[in-house]
Amino acid sequence: MNSKEPHLRPETIAITAGRPEVGADSALNQPISLNSTFVAGGAIGYGRYGNETWTALEVAIGALEGGKTLSYSSGMAAISAVFSTLPVGAKVVASDQGYSGVMTLLGNLSAAKKVSVKFVAIADTDQVIAALDGADLLWLESPTNPALDVADLPTLIKEAKTRKILVAVDNTFATALIQQPLAMGADIVMNSVTKYLAGHSDVLLGSLSTNDPAHYKALEGARRFNGSIPGPFEAWLALRGIRTFPLRFQRASENALEIAKRLNQHPLVTRVRYPGLPTDPQHAKAKAFMRGFGAIVSFEYAGDATSTDKVCESSKIVTYATSLGGVESLWERRRRWPIESASVPETLIRLSVGCEDVDDLWADIDAALLAAKK
Ligand SMILES: Cc1ncc(COP(=O)(O)O)c(C=O)c1O
């Protein structure tokens, strides 16, 4: 398995990492290994313990994130693996406006008295630091889904590590292209590979990366015995997606900045959230440590929940669907989901900007905003 040189830039890593060794007639791409078991005497042994196609994907994500990587059956499976390694009664500090699936899972674990959770406003650095004393895990997601709040990662990671608190960062929105939390001192970085890394809305997968052998061992054990393993075909699809990930992410991010600027001027939009906008309250903080701002834009419609739903239903190019990070633009009113945080406004639309032509996208968005007003 070819992990290539560590000094290569992400654009090169995405294309070269996780390929088979080169030799006469060797395969260029890692084959899909469809095996539930392996002949005894080797390092894998059984299909729940390892798989060559997972390994190829893990090498590629690991090279991008700068840590040894494990893949899981979904982003939530990866997150669950982290929480499952905590001792009963562990104290977790997490965002009060993070991904609703994580907030729900933490709420359930807390109700079952497995952990206690302190939800904080992650963009308020002082508030997060004040919550750290006695914590076992700081779970950071930045930028957050869907509010696009930015956590001051370098400061918060340093403060947490000073107190010997485990730090995990959900890097799904930013990706390794614009921030590498492990290099900032985080213990674990998580990705919903479902999103930008795979990039074609055809696969669910997750990953965890770490440079600590003890964490790796515990997280590998959680996968092995919880059975939250990726399918080999899904791993192959994700690795194929990674080959174009930097190209897609860069194009989508450029589109997102332009769409955010235009939304910011639109009479039917009351507020735009995008850390790349100079007027965004998160901009200065984000600029200090991020190398870009990603491709998710959230905005509030000048109407009510019903007319905001109508905006999402009225578009022809942007699809009304949940999820994000694919080549195709998607949007939805986040509060249509009962588990979404009540602090997210009813009229907030989360737009995952894709790789289409930006003027075609804008014409579609503008027409949908106007159609819902009638
Ligand atoms: C920020 C973030 N983290 C984690 C997840 C969970 O990932 P998955 O859907 O792959 O389980 C999502 C899914 O939307 C997400 O947006």
GROMACS .gro file of C-alpha atoms and ligand atoms in nm:
model
  390
    1MET     CA    1   0.000   0.000   0.000
    2ASN     CA    2   0.146   0.326  -0.112
    3SER     CA    3   0.124   0.607   0.146
    4LYS     CA    4   0.359   0.839  -0.049
    5GLU     CA    5   0.566   1.120   0.096
    6PRO     CA    6   0.434   1.315   0.396
    7HIS     CA    7   0.543   1.656   0.259
    8LEU     CA    8   0.320   1.640  -0.047
    9ARG     CA    9   0.039   1.891  -0.083
   10PRO     CA   10  -0.323   1.775  -0.041
   11GLU     CA   11  -0.399   1.807  -0.414
   12THR     CA   12  -0.125   1.549  -0.482
   13ILE     CA   13  -0.205   1.330  -0.181
   14ALA     CA   14  -0.569   1.300  -0.289
   15ILE     CA   15  -0.458   1.158  -0.622
   16THR     CA   16  -0.164   0.943  -0.519
   17ALA     CA   17  -0.234   0.803  -0.172
   18GLY     CA   18  -0.387   0.461  -0.115
   19ARG     CA   19  -0.285   0.301  -0.444
   20PRO     CA   20  -0.137  -0.049  -0.478
   21GLU     CA   21   0.242  -0.086  -0.511
   22VAL     CA   22   0.350  -0.024  -0.867
   23GLY     CA   23   0.478  -0.324  -1.065
   24ALA     CA   24   0.428  -0.479  -1.406
   25ASP     CA   25   0.053  -0.520  -1.459
   26SER     CA   26  -0.026  -0.412  -1.105
   27ALA     CA   27  -0.369  -0.255  -1.067
   28LEU     CA   28  -0.371   0.125  -1.073
   29ASN     CA   29  -0.667   0.136  -0.837
   30GLN     CA   30  -0.710  -0.063  -0.519
   31PRO     CA   31  -0.951  -0.349  -0.603
   32ILE     CA   32  -1.273  -0.403  -0.407
   33SER     CA   33  -1.200  -0.683  -0.163
   34LEU     CA   34  -1.521  -0.882  -0.120
   35ASN     CA   35  -1.417  -1.123   0.154
   36SER     CA   36  -1.574  -1.208   0.487
   37THR     CA   37  -1.266  -1.407   0.585
   38PHE     CA   38  -0.898  -1.442   0.503
   39VAL     CA   39  -0.660  -1.738   0.506
   40ALA     CA   40  -0.507  -1.779   0.852
   41GLY     CA   41  -0.158  -1.653   0.932
   42GLY     CA   42  -0.189  -1.292   0.811
   43ALA     CA   43  -0.259  -0.956   0.969
   44ILE     CA   44  -0.632  -0.936   0.885
   45GLY     CA   45  -0.788  -1.274   0.967
   46TYR     CA   46  -1.156  -1.185   0.944
   47GLY     CA   47  -1.368  -0.940   0.747
   48ARG     CA   48  -1.482  -0.749   1.055
   49TYR     CA   49  -1.120  -0.689   1.158
   50GLY     CA   50  -0.981  -0.553   0.834
   51ASN     CA   51  -1.007  -0.526   0.458
   52GLU     CA   52  -0.756  -0.412   0.193
   53THR     CA   53  -1.003  -0.167   0.039
   54TRP     CA   54  -1.067  -0.001   0.375
   55THR     CA   55  -0.694   0.021   0.429
   56ALA     CA   56  -0.644   0.202   0.097
   57LEU     CA   57  -0.913   0.456   0.192
   58GLU     CA   58  -0.764   0.495   0.540
   59VAL     CA   59  -0.418   0.559   0.397
   60ALA     CA   60  -0.559   0.838   0.180
   61ILE     CA   61  -0.764   1.007   0.455
   62GLY     CA   62  -0.477   0.958   0.699
   63ALA     CA   63  -0.236   1.132   0.464
   64LEU     CA   64  -0.477   1.424   0.425
   65GLU     CA   65  -0.549   1.462   0.798
   66GLY     CA   66  -0.198   1.378   0.918
   67GLY     CA   67  -0.294   1.082   1.138
   68LYS     CA   68  -0.351   0.709   1.137
   69THR     CA   69  -0.707   0.651   1.022
   70LEU     CA   70  -0.995   0.410   1.076
   71SER     CA   71  -1.303   0.402   0.855
   72TYR     CA   72  -1.654   0.329   0.985
   73SER     CA   73  -1.994   0.253   0.836
   74SER     CA   74  -2.108   0.617   0.872
   75GLY     CA   75  -2.004   0.943   1.031
   76MET     CA   76  -2.234   0.865   1.325
   77ALA     CA   77  -2.073   0.522   1.364
   78ALA     CA   78  -1.734   0.695   1.392
   79ILE     CA   79  -1.871   0.943   1.647
   80SER     CA   80  -2.035   0.661   1.844
   81ALA     CA   81  -1.701   0.480   1.853
   82VAL     CA   82  -1.541   0.782   2.026
   83PHE     CA   83  -1.822   0.810   2.281
   84SER     CA   84  -1.815   0.434   2.344
   85THR     CA   85  -1.454   0.457   2.463
   86LEU     CA   86  -1.546   0.703   2.742
   87PRO     CA   87  -1.579   0.573   3.098
   88VAL     CA   88  -1.931   0.574   3.246
   89GLY     CA   89  -1.998   0.914   3.401
   90ALA     CA   90  -1.753   1.097   3.174
   91LYS     CA   91  -1.810   1.470   3.137
   92VAL     CA   92  -1.845   1.593   2.780
   93VAL     CA   93  -1.838   1.954   2.663
   94ALA     CA   94  -2.001   2.004   2.321
   95SER     CA   95  -2.162   2.268   2.104
   96ASP     CA   96  -2.523   2.367   2.177
   97GLN     CA   97  -2.576   2.417   1.802
   98GLY     CA   98  -2.380   2.131   1.651
   99TYR     CA   99  -2.496   1.858   1.417
  100SER     CA  100  -2.837   1.746   1.543
  101GLY     CA  101  -2.744   1.376   1.526
  102VAL     CA  102  -2.455   1.429   1.769
  103MET     CA  103  -2.666   1.644   2.001
  104THR     CA  104  -2.936   1.376   2.002
  105LEU     CA  105  -2.687   1.096   2.068
  106LEU     CA  106  -2.527   1.293   2.353
  107GLY     CA  107  -2.875   1.368   2.492
  108ASN     CA  108  -2.960   0.995   2.485
  109LEU     CA  109  -2.630   0.896   2.650
  110SER     CA  110  -2.687   1.161   2.913
  111ALA     CA  111  -3.049   1.046   2.978
  112ALA     CA  112  -2.916   0.691   3.025
  113LYS     CA  113  -2.662   0.834   3.274
  114LYS     CA  114  -2.368   0.708   3.069
  115VAL     CA  115  -2.215   1.055   3.032
  116SER     CA  116  -2.297   1.405   3.149
  117VAL     CA  117  -2.298   1.677   2.886
  118LYS     CA  118  -2.245   2.049   2.907
  119PHE     CA  119  -2.367   2.220   2.589
  120VAL     CA  120  -2.190   2.550   2.523
  121ALA     CA  121  -2.190   2.827   2.264
  122ILE     CA  122  -1.884   2.708   2.079
  123ALA     CA  123  -1.807   3.046   1.921
  124ASP     CA  124  -1.780   3.200   2.269
  125THR     CA  125  -1.425   3.101   2.358
  126ASP     CA  126  -1.446   3.223   2.719
  127GLN     CA  127  -1.767   3.027   2.777
  128VAL     CA  128  -1.610   2.708   2.644
  129ILE     CA  129  -1.295   2.752   2.854
  130ALA     CA  130  -1.507   2.816   3.165
  131ALA     CA  131  -1.684   2.483   3.104
  132LEU     CA  132  -1.364   2.282   3.070
  133ASP     CA  133  -1.267   2.221   3.432
  134GLY     CA  134  -1.340   1.858   3.522
  135ALA     CA  135  -1.430   1.763   3.162
  136ASP     CA  136  -1.313   1.435   3.006
  137LEU     CA  137  -1.391   1.513   2.642
  138LEU     CA  138  -1.416   1.836   2.447
  139TRP     CA  139  -1.616   1.758   2.132
  140LEU     CA  140  -1.559   2.035   1.880
  141GLU     CA  141  -1.737   2.080   1.549
  142SER     CA  142  -1.623   2.377   1.345
  143PRO     CA  143  -1.777   2.536   1.147
  144THR     CA  144  -2.097   2.406   1.304
  145ASN     CA  145  -2.392   2.252   1.125
  146PRO     CA  146  -2.605   2.448   1.042
  147ALA     CA  147  -2.525   2.778   1.218
  148LEU     CA  148  -2.169   2.802   1.078
  149ASP     CA  149  -2.029   2.914   1.409
  150VAL     CA  150  -1.652   2.890   1.423
  151ALA     CA  151  -1.470   2.754   1.729
  152ASP     CA  152  -1.131   2.907   1.797
  153LEU     CA  153  -0.966   2.569   1.748
  154PRO     CA  154  -0.602   2.660   1.830
  155THR     CA  155  -0.700   2.830   2.158
  156LEU     CA  156  -0.958   2.573   2.269
  157ILE     CA  157  -0.740   2.274   2.186
  158LYS     CA  158  -0.449   2.428   2.379
  159GLU     CA  159  -0.667   2.508   2.682
  160ALA     CA  160  -0.817   2.159   2.684
  161LYS     CA  161  -0.479   1.986   2.647
  162THR     CA  162  -0.337   2.196   2.933
  163ARG     CA  163  -0.612   2.038   3.144
  164LYS     CA  164  -0.540   1.690   2.996
  165ILE     CA  165  -0.885   1.671   2.837
  166LEU     CA  166  -0.938   1.451   2.533
  167VAL     CA  167  -1.014   1.669   2.229
  168ALA     CA  168  -1.201   1.543   1.923
  169VAL     CA  169  -1.286   1.761   1.624
  170ASP     CA  170  -1.557   1.698   1.365
  171ASN     CA  171  -1.387   1.828   1.051
  172THR     CA  172  -1.672   1.749   0.811
  173PHE     CA  173  -1.756   2.107   0.705
  174ALA     CA  174  -1.399   2.239   0.687
  175THR     CA  175  -1.217   1.925   0.570
  176ALA     CA  176  -0.841   1.869   0.588
  177LEU     CA  177  -0.797   2.107   0.296
  178ILE     CA  178  -0.860   2.411   0.512
  179GLN     CA  179  -0.782   2.294   0.865
  180GLN     CA  180  -0.592   2.004   1.019
  181PRO     CA  181  -0.695   1.974   1.384
  182LEU     CA  182  -0.436   1.703   1.461
  183ALA     CA  183  -0.157   1.947   1.373
  184MET     CA  184  -0.317   2.192   1.617
  185GLY     CA  185  -0.291   1.933   1.895
  186ALA     CA  186  -0.631   1.761   1.882
  187ASP     CA  187  -0.630   1.392   1.977
  188ILE     CA  188  -0.890   1.270   1.727
  189VAL     CA  189  -1.031   1.413   1.406
  190MET     CA  190  -1.359   1.284   1.271
  191ASN     CA  191  -1.503   1.311   0.920
  192SER     CA  192  -1.840   1.224   0.779
  193VAL     CA  193  -1.678   1.080   0.465
  194THR     CA  194  -2.034   1.074   0.328
  195LYS     CA  195  -1.991   1.445   0.250
  196TYR     CA  196  -1.698   1.613   0.071
  197LEU     CA  197  -1.449   1.328   0.076
  198ALA     CA  198  -1.677   1.085  -0.108
  199GLY     CA  199  -1.851   1.379  -0.273
  200HIS     CA  200  -2.121   1.224  -0.492
  201SER     CA  201  -2.411   1.162  -0.251
  202ASP     CA  202  -2.393   0.788  -0.316
  203VAL     CA  203  -2.230   0.650  -0.003
  204LEU     CA  204  -2.239   0.673   0.378
  205LEU     CA  205  -1.905   0.640   0.559
  206GLY     CA  206  -1.713   0.792   0.847
  207SER     CA  207  -1.355   0.815   0.965
  208LEU     CA  208  -1.146   0.882   1.274
  209SER     CA  209  -0.781   0.984   1.258
  210THR     CA  210  -0.536   1.000   1.549
  211ASN     CA  211  -0.165   0.997   1.621
  212ASP     CA  212  -0.202   0.833   1.961
  213PRO     CA  213  -0.154   0.453   1.945
  214ALA     CA  214  -0.369   0.401   2.258
  215HIS     CA  215  -0.663   0.593   2.109
  216TYR     CA  216  -0.617   0.410   1.780
  217LYS     CA  217  -0.629   0.075   1.956
  218ALA     CA  218  -0.941   0.166   2.154
  219LEU     CA  219  -1.120   0.305   1.847
  220GLU     CA  220  -1.022   0.005   1.636
  221GLY     CA  221  -1.158  -0.220   1.912
  222ALA     CA  222  -1.483  -0.023   1.915
  223ARG     CA  223  -1.522  -0.080   1.540
  224ARG     CA  224  -1.428  -0.446   1.559
  225PHE     CA  225  -1.664  -0.533   1.843
  226ASN     CA  226  -1.949  -0.291   1.773
  227GLY     CA  227  -1.935  -0.416   1.415
  228SER     CA  228  -1.960  -0.064   1.269
  229ILE     CA  229  -1.749  -0.154   0.967
  230PRO     CA  230  -1.762   0.002   0.621
  231GLY     CA  231  -1.864  -0.204   0.322
  232PRO     CA  232  -1.573  -0.265   0.081
  233PHE     CA  233  -1.769  -0.119  -0.213
  234GLU     CA  234  -1.849   0.195  -0.012
  235ALA     CA  235  -1.482   0.229   0.081
  236TRP     CA  236  -1.389   0.196  -0.286
  237LEU     CA  237  -1.645   0.459  -0.389
  238ALA     CA  238  -1.517   0.699  -0.124
  239LEU     CA  239  -1.156   0.650  -0.233
  240ARG     CA  240  -1.257   0.714  -0.591
  241GLY     CA  241  -1.431   1.032  -0.472
  242ILE     CA  242  -1.120   1.149  -0.288
  243ARG     CA  243  -0.927   1.162  -0.617
  244THR     CA  244  -1.127   1.473  -0.714
  245PHE     CA  245  -1.199   1.603  -0.365
  246PRO     CA  246  -0.965   1.908  -0.375
  247LEU     CA  247  -1.095   2.010  -0.720
  248ARG     CA  248  -1.457   1.977  -0.613
  249PHE     CA  249  -1.407   2.146  -0.277
  250GLN     CA  250  -1.224   2.440  -0.426
  251ARG     CA  251  -1.485   2.496  -0.696
  252ALA     CA  252  -1.776   2.458  -0.452
  253SER     CA  253  -1.608   2.699  -0.207
  254GLU     CA  254  -1.565   2.963  -0.479
  255ASN     CA  255  -1.930   2.922  -0.574
  256ALA     CA  256  -2.032   2.946  -0.207
  257LEU     CA  257  -1.852   3.277  -0.153
  258GLU     CA  258  -2.019   3.425  -0.459
  259ILE     CA  259  -2.365   3.295  -0.362
  260ALA     CA  260  -2.318   3.420  -0.004
  261LYS     CA  261  -2.232   3.769  -0.134
  262ARG     CA  262  -2.539   3.775  -0.359
  263LEU     CA  263  -2.769   3.642  -0.085
  264ASN     CA  264  -2.633   3.914   0.143
  265GLN     CA  265  -2.772   4.176  -0.098
  266HIS     CA  266  -3.106   4.003  -0.153
  267PRO     CA  267  -3.417   4.185  -0.024
  268LEU     CA  268  -3.583   3.854   0.075
  269VAL     CA  269  -3.291   3.738   0.287
  270THR     CA  270  -3.265   3.872   0.641
  271ARG     CA  271  -2.935   3.716   0.743
  272VAL     CA  272  -2.654   3.522   0.577
  273ARG     CA  273  -2.409   3.303   0.764
  274TYR     CA  274  -2.087   3.221   0.586
  275PRO     CA  275  -1.750   3.263   0.760
  276GLY     CA  276  -1.596   3.379   0.431
  277LEU     CA  277  -1.807   3.696   0.421
  278PRO     CA  278  -1.607   3.987   0.565
  279THR     CA  279  -1.928   4.103   0.739
  280ASP     CA  280  -1.978   3.767   0.912
  281PRO     CA  281  -1.907   3.782   1.288
  282GLN     CA  282  -1.699   3.463   1.253
  283HIS     CA  283  -1.483   3.595   0.969
  284ALA     CA  284  -1.182   3.734   1.157
  285LYS     CA  285  -1.154   3.427   1.380
  286ALA     CA  286  -1.189   3.188   1.087
  287LYS     CA  287  -0.932   3.378   0.880
  288ALA     CA  288  -0.678   3.348   1.159
  289PHE     CA  289  -0.643   2.970   1.131
  290MET     CA  290  -0.845   2.840   0.836
  291ARG     CA  291  -0.713   2.830   0.479
  292GLY     CA  292  -1.061   2.873   0.329
  293PHE     CA  293  -1.424   2.886   0.437
  294GLY     CA  294  -1.592   2.585   0.283
  295ALA     CA  295  -1.902   2.552   0.072
  296ILE     CA  296  -2.198   2.562   0.312
  297VAL     CA  297  -2.401   2.881   0.333
  298SER     CA  298  -2.690   2.920   0.578
  299PHE     CA  299  -2.939   3.204   0.544
  300GLU     CA  300  -3.271   3.319   0.684
  301TYR     CA  301  -3.566   3.387   0.457
  302ALA     CA  302  -3.787   3.693   0.505
  303GLY     CA  303  -4.100   3.487   0.562
  304ASP     CA  304  -4.230   3.211   0.787
  305ALA     CA  305  -4.166   2.835   0.804
  306THR     CA  306  -4.425   2.762   0.532
  307SER     CA  307  -4.288   3.013   0.282
  308THR     CA  308  -3.934   2.897   0.362
  309ASP     CA  309  -4.037   2.540   0.279
  310LYS     CA  310  -4.179   2.679  -0.045
  311VAL     CA  311  -3.841   2.833  -0.132
  312CYS     CA  312  -3.681   2.489  -0.102
  313GLU     CA  313  -3.958   2.328  -0.309
  314SER     CA  314  -3.940   2.592  -0.585
  315SER     CA  315  -3.584   2.541  -0.710
  316LYS     CA  316  -3.505   2.345  -1.024
  317ILE     CA  317  -3.126   2.304  -1.002
  318VAL     CA  318  -3.078   2.306  -0.625
  319THR     CA  319  -3.242   1.990  -0.492
  320TYR     CA  320  -3.459   2.000  -0.181
  321ALA     CA  321  -3.280   1.731   0.021
  322THR     CA  322  -3.079   1.693   0.335
  323SER     CA  323  -2.705   1.619   0.341
  324LEU     CA  324  -2.421   1.814   0.189
  325GLY     CA  325  -2.081   1.795   0.028
  326GLY     CA  326  -2.178   1.642  -0.307
  327VAL     CA  327  -2.114   1.790  -0.651
  328GLU     CA  328  -2.482   1.880  -0.669
  329SER     CA  329  -2.628   2.172  -0.470
  330LEU     CA  330  -2.881   2.079  -0.201
  331TRP     CA  331  -3.083   2.286   0.041
  332GLU     CA  332  -3.337   2.243   0.315
  333ARG     CA  333  -3.508   2.423   0.601
  334ARG     CA  334  -3.325   2.267   0.893
  335ARG     CA  335  -3.609   2.302   1.143
  336ARG     CA  336  -3.818   2.062   0.933
  337TRP     CA  337  -3.635   1.798   1.139
  338PRO     CA  338  -3.782   1.764   1.491
  339ILE     CA  339  -3.436   1.689   1.636
  340GLU     CA  340  -3.287   2.017   1.511
  341SER     CA  341  -3.192   2.257   1.791
  342ALA     CA  342  -3.471   2.501   1.881
  343SER     CA  343  -3.211   2.779   1.873
  344VAL     CA  344  -3.187   2.739   1.493
  345PRO     CA  345  -3.436   2.986   1.338
  346GLU     CA  346  -3.747   2.837   1.171
  347THR     CA  347  -3.662   3.019   0.849
  348LEU     CA  348  -3.297   2.910   0.826
  349ILE     CA  349  -3.207   2.735   0.502
  350ARG     CA  350  -2.885   2.537   0.487
  351LEU     CA  351  -2.747   2.543   0.135
  352SER     CA  352  -2.476   2.298   0.035
  353VAL     CA  353  -2.326   2.471  -0.266
  354GLY     CA  354  -2.215   2.232  -0.538
  355CYS     CA  355  -1.999   2.258  -0.846
  356GLU     CA  356  -2.256   2.382  -1.099
  357ASP     CA  357  -2.209   2.708  -1.291
  358VAL     CA  358  -2.250   2.986  -1.034
  359ASP     CA  359  -2.474   3.204  -1.252
  360ASP     CA  360  -2.707   2.913  -1.326
  361LEU     CA  361  -2.720   2.843  -0.954
  362TRP     CA  362  -2.789   3.202  -0.868
  363ALA     CA  363  -3.070   3.235  -1.125
  364ASP     CA  364  -3.232   2.926  -0.971
  365ILE     CA  365  -3.192   3.048  -0.612
  366ASP     CA  366  -3.320   3.398  -0.692
  367ALA     CA  367  -3.624   3.258  -0.876
  368ALA     CA  368  -3.705   3.026  -0.582
  369LEU     CA  369  -3.677   3.310  -0.330
  370LEU     CA  370  -3.919   3.519  -0.539
  371ALA     CA  371  -4.159   3.230  -0.613
  372ALA     CA  372  -4.216   3.167  -0.243
  373LYS     CA  373  -4.306   3.533  -0.187
  374LYS     CA  374  -4.602   3.529  -0.428
  375LIG     C1  375  -2.111   1.786   1.077
  375LIG     C2  376  -2.159   1.646   1.066
  375LIG     N1  377  -2.105   1.552   1.144
  375LIG     C3  378  -2.145   1.424   1.138
  375LIG     C4  379  -2.247   1.385   1.053
  375LIG     C5  380  -2.291   1.241   1.051
  375LIG     O1  381  -2.242   1.177   0.938
  375LIG     P1  382  -2.317   1.054   0.865
  375LIG     O2  383  -2.444   1.108   0.808
  375LIG     O3  384  -2.216   1.011   0.764
  375LIG     O4  385  -2.343   0.951   0.969
  375LIG     C6  386  -2.306   1.479   0.971
  375LIG     C7  387  -2.417   1.440   0.880
  375LIG     O5  388  -2.485   1.525   0.826
  375LIG     C8  389  -2.261   1.613   0.977
  375LIG     O6  390  -2.315   1.709   0.900
   0.00000   0.00000   0.00000
